[in-house]
Short mmCIF file of C-alpha atoms and ligand atoms in Angstrom, two decimals:
data_model
loop_
_atom_site.label_atom_id
_atom_site.label_comp_id
_atom_site.label_asym_id
_atom_site.label_seq_id
_atom_site.Cartn_x
_atom_site.Cartn_y
_atom_site.Cartn_z
CA MET A 1 -4.85 18.01 -31.86
CA ASN A 2 -4.03 19.30 -35.35
CA SER A 3 -1.95 16.93 -37.45
CA PRO A 4 0.78 14.86 -35.73
CA ALA A 5 3.38 16.89 -37.67
CA ASP A 6 2.03 20.22 -36.35
CA PHE A 7 1.70 18.84 -32.85
CA CYS A 8 5.33 17.63 -32.86
CA ALA A 9 6.69 20.93 -34.20
CA GLN A 10 4.86 22.89 -31.50
CA ALA A 11 5.77 20.46 -28.72
CA ILE A 12 9.47 20.58 -29.70
CA ALA A 13 9.46 24.40 -29.71
CA ARG A 14 7.81 24.44 -26.27
CA LEU A 15 10.28 21.90 -24.88
CA ARG A 16 13.24 24.02 -26.05
CA ALA A 17 11.78 26.99 -24.16
CA GLU A 18 10.93 24.99 -21.03
CA ILE A 19 14.29 23.21 -20.70
CA PRO A 20 17.17 25.66 -20.79
CA GLY A 21 19.77 23.18 -19.53
CA ARG A 22 19.72 19.45 -18.91
CA CYS A 23 16.74 17.25 -17.95
CA VAL A 24 15.89 13.70 -16.99
CA VAL A 25 13.10 11.86 -18.77
CA ALA A 26 11.06 9.15 -17.06
CA ALA A 27 10.97 6.51 -19.80
CA SER A 28 8.97 3.36 -19.07
CA GLY A 29 9.03 2.01 -22.62
CA GLY A 30 5.28 2.52 -22.81
CA ILE A 31 3.89 4.51 -25.68
CA ASP A 32 3.22 7.74 -23.71
CA SER A 33 6.63 8.12 -22.14
CA THR A 34 8.41 6.99 -25.31
CA VAL A 35 6.66 9.74 -27.28
CA ALA A 36 7.61 12.26 -24.56
CA ALA A 37 11.22 11.00 -24.60
CA VAL A 38 11.59 11.11 -28.39
CA LEU A 39 10.13 14.65 -28.57
CA THR A 40 12.51 15.78 -25.82
CA HIS A 41 15.47 14.17 -27.53
CA ARG A 42 14.53 15.88 -30.80
CA ALA A 43 14.17 19.20 -28.96
CA ILE A 44 17.38 19.27 -26.91
CA GLY A 45 19.43 16.25 -28.01
CA ASP A 46 21.97 14.90 -25.54
CA ARG A 47 20.98 17.39 -22.85
CA ALA A 48 18.12 14.93 -22.14
CA ASP A 49 18.89 11.78 -20.14
CA ALA A 50 16.21 9.10 -20.52
CA LEU A 51 16.01 6.82 -17.48
CA PHE A 52 14.18 3.50 -17.39
CA VAL A 53 13.45 2.14 -13.92
CA ASP A 54 13.09 -1.59 -13.43
CA THR A 55 10.66 -1.47 -10.50
CA GLY A 56 10.53 -5.24 -10.06
CA LEU A 57 6.83 -4.82 -10.95
CA LEU A 58 7.23 -5.31 -14.70
CA ARG A 59 5.86 -7.98 -17.02
CA GLU A 60 7.82 -10.98 -18.25
CA GLY A 61 10.40 -9.97 -20.85
CA GLU A 62 9.67 -6.26 -20.34
CA VAL A 63 13.25 -5.06 -19.90
CA GLU A 64 14.39 -6.74 -23.13
CA ARG A 65 11.33 -5.48 -25.03
CA VAL A 66 11.88 -1.91 -23.84
CA ARG A 67 15.57 -2.09 -24.76
CA GLY A 68 14.48 -2.98 -28.31
CA ILE A 69 12.04 -0.04 -28.50
CA PHE A 70 14.69 2.41 -27.31
CA ALA A 71 17.24 1.01 -29.76
CA ALA A 72 14.78 1.37 -32.66
CA THR A 73 14.04 5.01 -31.80
CA GLY A 74 17.66 5.98 -31.27
CA LEU A 75 17.12 6.73 -27.58
CA ARG A 76 19.95 5.96 -25.22
CA ALA A 77 18.12 5.11 -22.02
CA GLU A 78 19.91 4.17 -18.85
CA ILE A 79 18.37 1.21 -17.01
CA ILE A 80 18.16 1.63 -13.23
CA ASP A 81 17.45 -1.37 -11.02
CA GLY A 82 14.95 -0.12 -8.42
CA SER A 83 13.30 -3.42 -7.57
CA GLU A 84 14.46 -3.60 -3.93
CA ARG A 85 13.43 0.00 -3.30
CA PHE A 86 9.92 -0.40 -4.75
CA LEU A 87 9.15 -3.70 -3.01
CA ALA A 88 10.38 -2.21 0.28
CA ALA A 89 8.14 0.85 -0.23
CA LEU A 90 5.13 -1.45 -0.65
CA GLU A 91 5.79 -3.63 2.36
CA GLY A 92 2.70 -3.99 4.56
CA VAL A 93 0.53 -1.85 2.23
CA ASP A 94 -2.67 -3.23 0.75
CA ASP A 95 -4.77 -0.10 0.23
CA PRO A 96 -4.85 0.65 -3.55
CA GLU A 97 -4.48 4.43 -3.21
CA GLU A 98 -1.67 4.06 -0.67
CA LYS A 99 0.14 1.71 -3.06
CA ARG A 100 -0.10 4.35 -5.80
CA ARG A 101 1.13 7.09 -3.46
CA ARG A 102 4.11 5.00 -2.29
CA ILE A 103 5.07 4.07 -5.84
CA GLY A 104 4.71 7.68 -7.00
CA ALA A 105 6.87 8.85 -4.12
CA ALA A 106 9.52 6.17 -4.78
CA PHE A 107 9.69 7.21 -8.44
CA ILE A 108 9.99 10.88 -7.55
CA ARG A 109 12.70 10.33 -4.91
CA LEU A 110 14.68 8.26 -7.38
CA PHE A 111 14.33 10.85 -10.15
CA GLU A 112 15.17 13.67 -7.73
CA ALA A 113 18.45 11.97 -6.91
CA GLU A 114 19.22 11.29 -10.57
CA ALA A 115 18.33 14.87 -11.56
CA ARG A 116 20.47 16.34 -8.78
CA ALA A 117 23.41 14.21 -9.88
CA ARG A 118 23.02 15.67 -13.37
CA GLY A 119 22.64 19.28 -12.23
CA THR A 120 18.98 19.77 -13.22
CA ASP A 121 15.53 20.05 -11.65
CA ARG A 122 13.56 19.27 -14.84
CA LEU A 123 11.71 15.95 -15.09
CA VAL A 124 9.92 15.10 -18.34
CA GLN A 125 6.94 12.74 -17.97
CA GLY A 126 4.54 11.20 -20.46
CA THR A 127 1.39 12.24 -18.58
CA ILE A 128 -1.68 12.23 -20.86
CA ALA A 129 -5.14 13.76 -20.44
CA PRO A 130 -6.96 10.82 -18.75
CA ASP A 131 -4.14 10.61 -16.16
CA TRP A 132 -4.80 14.06 -14.71
CA ILE A 133 -8.53 14.14 -15.44
CA GLU A 134 -9.00 10.94 -13.41
CA SER A 135 -6.51 11.92 -10.72
CA GLY A 136 -8.84 14.73 -9.64
CA GLY A 137 -8.33 18.42 -9.24
CA ALA A 138 -10.21 21.37 -7.85
CA LEU A 139 -13.47 20.43 -9.50
CA ARG A 140 -13.04 16.70 -9.99
CA ASP A 141 -13.58 13.69 -7.75
CA THR A 142 -10.55 11.46 -7.65
CA ILE A 143 -11.16 8.24 -9.57
CA LYS A 144 -7.65 7.10 -8.81
CA THR A 145 -4.25 8.55 -8.21
CA HIS A 146 -2.23 7.91 -11.33
CA HIS A 147 1.32 7.25 -10.21
CA ASN A 148 2.69 10.02 -12.37
CA VAL A 149 0.27 12.66 -11.08
CA GLY A 150 -1.13 12.36 -7.59
CA GLY A 151 1.86 10.55 -6.13
CA ILE A 152 4.19 13.55 -6.31
CA PRO A 153 5.13 14.73 -2.80
CA ALA A 154 4.42 18.40 -2.03
CA ASP A 155 8.05 19.07 -1.08
CA SER A 156 9.45 17.79 -4.37
CA ARG A 157 12.04 20.12 -5.91
CA LEU A 158 11.44 18.78 -9.40
CA THR A 159 9.87 20.95 -12.09
CA LEU A 160 7.63 18.76 -14.23
CA VAL A 161 7.59 19.06 -18.00
CA GLU A 162 4.65 17.25 -19.63
CA PRO A 163 4.73 17.65 -23.42
CA ILE A 164 1.72 15.42 -24.19
CA ARG A 165 -0.56 16.21 -21.24
CA ASP A 166 -3.43 17.36 -23.45
CA LEU A 167 -3.46 14.29 -25.70
CA TYR A 168 -5.72 11.24 -25.50
CA LYS A 169 -4.39 7.76 -26.18
CA ASP A 170 -5.55 7.53 -29.79
CA GLU A 171 -3.81 10.86 -30.48
CA VAL A 172 -0.63 9.66 -28.73
CA ARG A 173 -0.65 6.59 -30.97
CA ALA A 174 -1.00 8.76 -34.09
CA VAL A 175 1.99 10.84 -32.94
CA ALA A 176 3.96 7.67 -32.12
CA ARG A 177 3.36 6.27 -35.60
CA TYR A 178 4.40 9.63 -37.09
CA LEU A 179 7.64 9.52 -35.03
CA GLY A 180 8.35 5.94 -36.18
CA ILE A 181 8.10 4.42 -32.70
CA PRO A 182 7.66 0.64 -32.99
CA GLU A 183 4.73 -1.19 -31.37
CA SER A 184 2.64 2.01 -31.38
CA ASP A 185 -0.52 -0.07 -30.98
CA ARG A 186 0.80 -2.08 -28.07
CA GLN A 187 -1.61 -2.43 -25.15
CA PRO A 188 -1.21 0.13 -22.34
CA PHE A 189 0.54 -0.93 -19.13
CA PRO A 190 0.09 1.20 -15.99
CA GLY A 191 3.10 2.97 -14.51
CA PRO A 192 2.64 1.38 -11.05
CA GLY A 193 2.99 -1.92 -12.87
CA LEU A 194 1.87 -5.25 -11.51
CA ALA A 195 1.45 -3.75 -8.01
CA VAL A 196 -2.05 -2.51 -8.96
CA ARG A 197 -2.92 -5.97 -10.28
CA VAL A 198 -1.82 -7.78 -7.13
CA ASN A 199 -4.77 -7.25 -4.79
CA GLY A 200 -3.70 -7.10 -1.15
CA ALA A 201 -0.09 -7.62 -0.09
CA VAL A 202 2.53 -7.03 -2.79
CA THR A 203 5.27 -9.56 -2.09
CA ARG A 204 7.99 -10.79 -4.41
CA GLU A 205 6.32 -14.23 -4.52
CA ARG A 206 2.83 -12.91 -5.31
CA VAL A 207 4.21 -10.61 -8.02
CA ALA A 208 6.00 -13.63 -9.55
CA GLN A 209 2.74 -15.63 -9.61
CA LEU A 210 0.82 -12.79 -11.21
CA ARG A 211 3.63 -12.14 -13.71
CA ARG A 212 3.36 -15.75 -14.96
CA ALA A 213 -0.46 -15.68 -15.08
CA ASN A 214 -0.31 -12.39 -16.98
CA ALA A 215 2.17 -13.84 -19.50
CA ILE A 216 -0.23 -16.75 -20.11
CA VAL A 217 -3.13 -14.33 -20.74
CA GLU A 218 -1.00 -12.30 -23.16
CA GLU A 219 0.22 -15.41 -25.01
CA GLU A 220 -3.23 -16.97 -25.35
CA VAL A 221 -5.00 -13.76 -26.36
CA GLU A 222 -2.30 -12.96 -28.93
CA ARG A 223 -2.53 -16.51 -30.25
CA ALA A 224 -6.34 -16.15 -30.63
CA VAL A 225 -5.91 -12.78 -32.36
CA ALA A 226 -3.33 -14.27 -34.77
CA ALA A 227 -5.71 -17.18 -35.48
CA GLY A 228 -8.53 -14.73 -36.25
CA THR A 229 -10.83 -16.00 -33.47
CA LEU A 230 -10.69 -12.77 -31.46
CA PRO A 231 -10.48 -9.13 -32.63
CA ALA A 232 -7.40 -7.44 -31.08
CA PRO A 233 -8.61 -6.11 -27.69
CA TRP A 234 -7.60 -2.79 -26.12
CA GLN A 235 -6.17 -4.46 -23.01
CA TYR A 236 -5.85 -8.01 -21.70
CA PHE A 237 -4.23 -9.01 -18.44
CA ALA A 238 -4.46 -10.97 -15.19
CA VAL A 239 -5.19 -9.83 -11.63
CA LEU A 240 -4.34 -11.77 -8.47
CA LEU A 241 -7.11 -11.60 -5.86
CA ALA A 242 -6.46 -10.97 -2.19
CA SER A 243 -8.83 -13.59 -0.80
CA ARG A 244 -7.91 -17.22 -0.22
CA THR A 245 -9.98 -19.90 -1.91
CA VAL A 246 -10.13 -23.68 -1.51
CA GLY A 247 -8.79 -25.99 -4.19
CA VAL A 248 -8.08 -29.69 -4.46
CA THR A 249 -4.98 -31.60 -5.57
CA GLY A 250 -5.22 -35.40 -5.49
CA ASP A 251 -6.97 -36.20 -2.21
CA ASN A 252 -6.04 -32.95 -0.49
CA ARG A 253 -8.01 -29.76 -0.07
CA ILE A 254 -5.61 -26.82 -0.23
CA ALA A 255 -5.87 -23.08 0.35
CA GLY A 256 -4.96 -21.30 -2.85
CA GLU A 257 -5.51 -17.99 -4.62
CA ALA A 258 -7.70 -16.87 -7.53
CA VAL A 259 -6.73 -15.10 -10.74
CA VAL A 260 -9.10 -12.81 -12.62
CA VAL A 261 -8.76 -12.45 -16.39
CA ARG A 262 -9.69 -8.98 -17.71
CA ILE A 263 -10.07 -8.33 -21.45
CA VAL A 264 -11.59 -5.02 -22.56
CA GLU A 265 -12.37 -3.04 -25.67
CA SER A 266 -11.98 0.76 -25.66
CA THR A 267 -10.89 3.70 -27.79
CA ASP A 268 -9.47 6.07 -25.18
CA ALA A 269 -9.65 4.23 -21.81
CA MET A 270 -12.21 6.73 -20.51
CA THR A 271 -14.90 4.09 -21.08
CA ALA A 272 -14.45 0.40 -21.85
CA SER A 273 -16.49 -2.74 -22.38
CA ALA A 274 -15.71 -6.28 -21.30
CA VAL A 275 -15.00 -8.51 -24.31
CA ALA A 276 -17.21 -11.58 -24.85
CA LEU A 277 -14.65 -14.34 -24.28
CA PRO A 278 -14.76 -17.17 -26.87
CA HIS A 279 -15.36 -20.42 -24.97
CA PRO A 280 -12.27 -22.31 -26.25
CA LEU A 281 -10.08 -19.41 -25.10
CA ALA A 282 -11.79 -19.37 -21.68
CA VAL A 283 -11.17 -23.12 -21.26
CA ARG A 284 -7.54 -22.82 -22.32
CA LEU A 285 -6.87 -19.89 -19.96
CA ALA A 286 -8.38 -21.68 -16.96
CA GLU A 287 -6.53 -24.88 -17.80
CA ARG A 288 -3.11 -23.31 -18.35
CA ILE A 289 -3.20 -20.87 -15.44
CA THR A 290 -4.23 -23.53 -12.91
CA ARG A 291 -1.85 -26.16 -14.30
CA GLU A 292 1.17 -23.86 -14.39
CA LEU A 293 0.46 -22.09 -11.09
CA THR A 294 -0.83 -24.91 -8.88
CA PRO A 295 -0.71 -25.10 -5.88
CA HIS A 296 -0.67 -21.29 -5.64
CA VAL A 297 -3.58 -20.52 -7.96
CA VAL A 298 -6.57 -22.88 -7.91
CA ARG A 299 -9.35 -20.78 -9.47
CA VAL A 300 -9.70 -18.55 -12.57
CA LEU A 301 -12.47 -15.96 -12.96
CA TYR A 302 -13.49 -13.61 -15.78
CA ASP A 303 -14.33 -9.93 -15.20
CA LEU A 304 -17.61 -9.14 -17.00
CA THR A 305 -17.77 -5.47 -15.98
CA ASP A 306 -17.69 -2.43 -18.26
CA LYS A 307 -16.11 0.95 -17.37
CA PRO A 308 -18.09 2.61 -15.88
CA PRO A 309 -18.96 1.42 -13.30
CA ALA A 310 -15.65 -0.47 -12.94
CA THR A 311 -12.28 0.93 -13.97
CA ILE A 312 -10.08 -1.03 -16.37
CA GLU A 313 -7.46 -1.80 -13.72
CA TRP A 314 -8.62 -3.32 -10.45
CA GLU A 315 -6.86 -0.80 -8.20
P1 LIG B 401 -8.45 2.81 -15.37
O1 LIG B 401 -8.10 1.65 -14.51
O2 LIG B 401 -8.38 4.12 -14.65
O3 LIG B 401 -7.32 2.87 -16.47
O4 LIG B 401 -9.77 2.65 -16.08
C1 LIG B 401 -7.39 3.69 -17.62
C2 LIG B 401 -6.14 3.42 -18.43
O5 LIG B 401 -5.00 3.96 -17.76
C3 LIG B 401 -4.07 2.92 -17.43
N1 LIG B 401 -3.58 3.26 -16.08
C4 LIG B 401 -2.44 3.93 -15.83
N2 LIG B 401 -1.47 4.38 -16.65
N3 LIG B 401 -0.28 5.23 -14.77
C5 LIG B 401 -0.39 5.02 -16.11
O6 LIG B 401 0.53 5.40 -16.83
C6 LIG B 401 -1.22 4.81 -13.88
O7 LIG B 401 -1.11 5.01 -12.69
C7 LIG B 401 -2.36 4.13 -14.45
N4 LIG B 401 -3.47 3.58 -13.90
C8 LIG B 401 -4.20 3.06 -14.92
C9 LIG B 401 -4.86 1.63 -17.48
O8 LIG B 401 -4.03 0.51 -17.74
C10 LIG B 401 -5.84 1.93 -18.59
O9 LIG B 401 -5.27 1.76 -19.87
#
């Protein structure tokens, strides 16, 4: 990338050429899609409709947070409640790649309907380089199907417009800062949401458990960063494991579940290293997660693995 200013000028010119009429923009509130949405809005103004889908797979407080980001960037995004549709699409599915395909397809069907209603076939997405590099292609093995790449059904009538597909995350952040987007250094959150952090069956109840555990990880890590006991990590989150594990409450042995805490350092998500967890933080995470989620969660583990060989997300 040249300078952010040059990149934006070129991207805006290309968007004007690629979108002769109206378009819909898939806006998740994450940094990538917000950059794509702001560029599109600057290119074609009110001919772009930004749509934010509440998949029911979002983090605690996400909808309010995203509303704030849109308000600060002058984007008028419509919020669509898709939670029933996404949970229904995931019913009975526990294979990670199948989850990604179903979520991708549900997104595309929803955007197809919204685009048709607005008389367009153009869908703007915030796909970035690692998304398509890792989703595979003619010469690449598939590492995983990013929801905004591999999950698109072959019969889709949508024409994709991807203004930042050649950028890496650190470049996207530089562009975001240049465009005045708040929280440009916020940790990434995958498009398929908490579904790829709930190992095994994705039910409303299991998503709710993971959502709470994830909020505890975010709160405690951010508290440690603010106190200066931990450098700000690249990503920090919780994963709910599929296997049952035995716990004890009072005199009773109970069958519960286990949560994995994952905290990694990285510069572009292509490689990452597991962060050495300060012991007081480890103790506090185990104590809070088990106390607040008992009897559902009875065990807390820490993921020590770098990428490679692991990926950052579990699925
Ligand atoms: P992995 O797990 O492949 O993740 O090491 C690399 C980075 O990408 C994020 N991620 C996604 N982002 N759609 C996205 O927009 C996806 O399907 C997706 N899968 C993973 C992940 O959080 C990490 O920052």
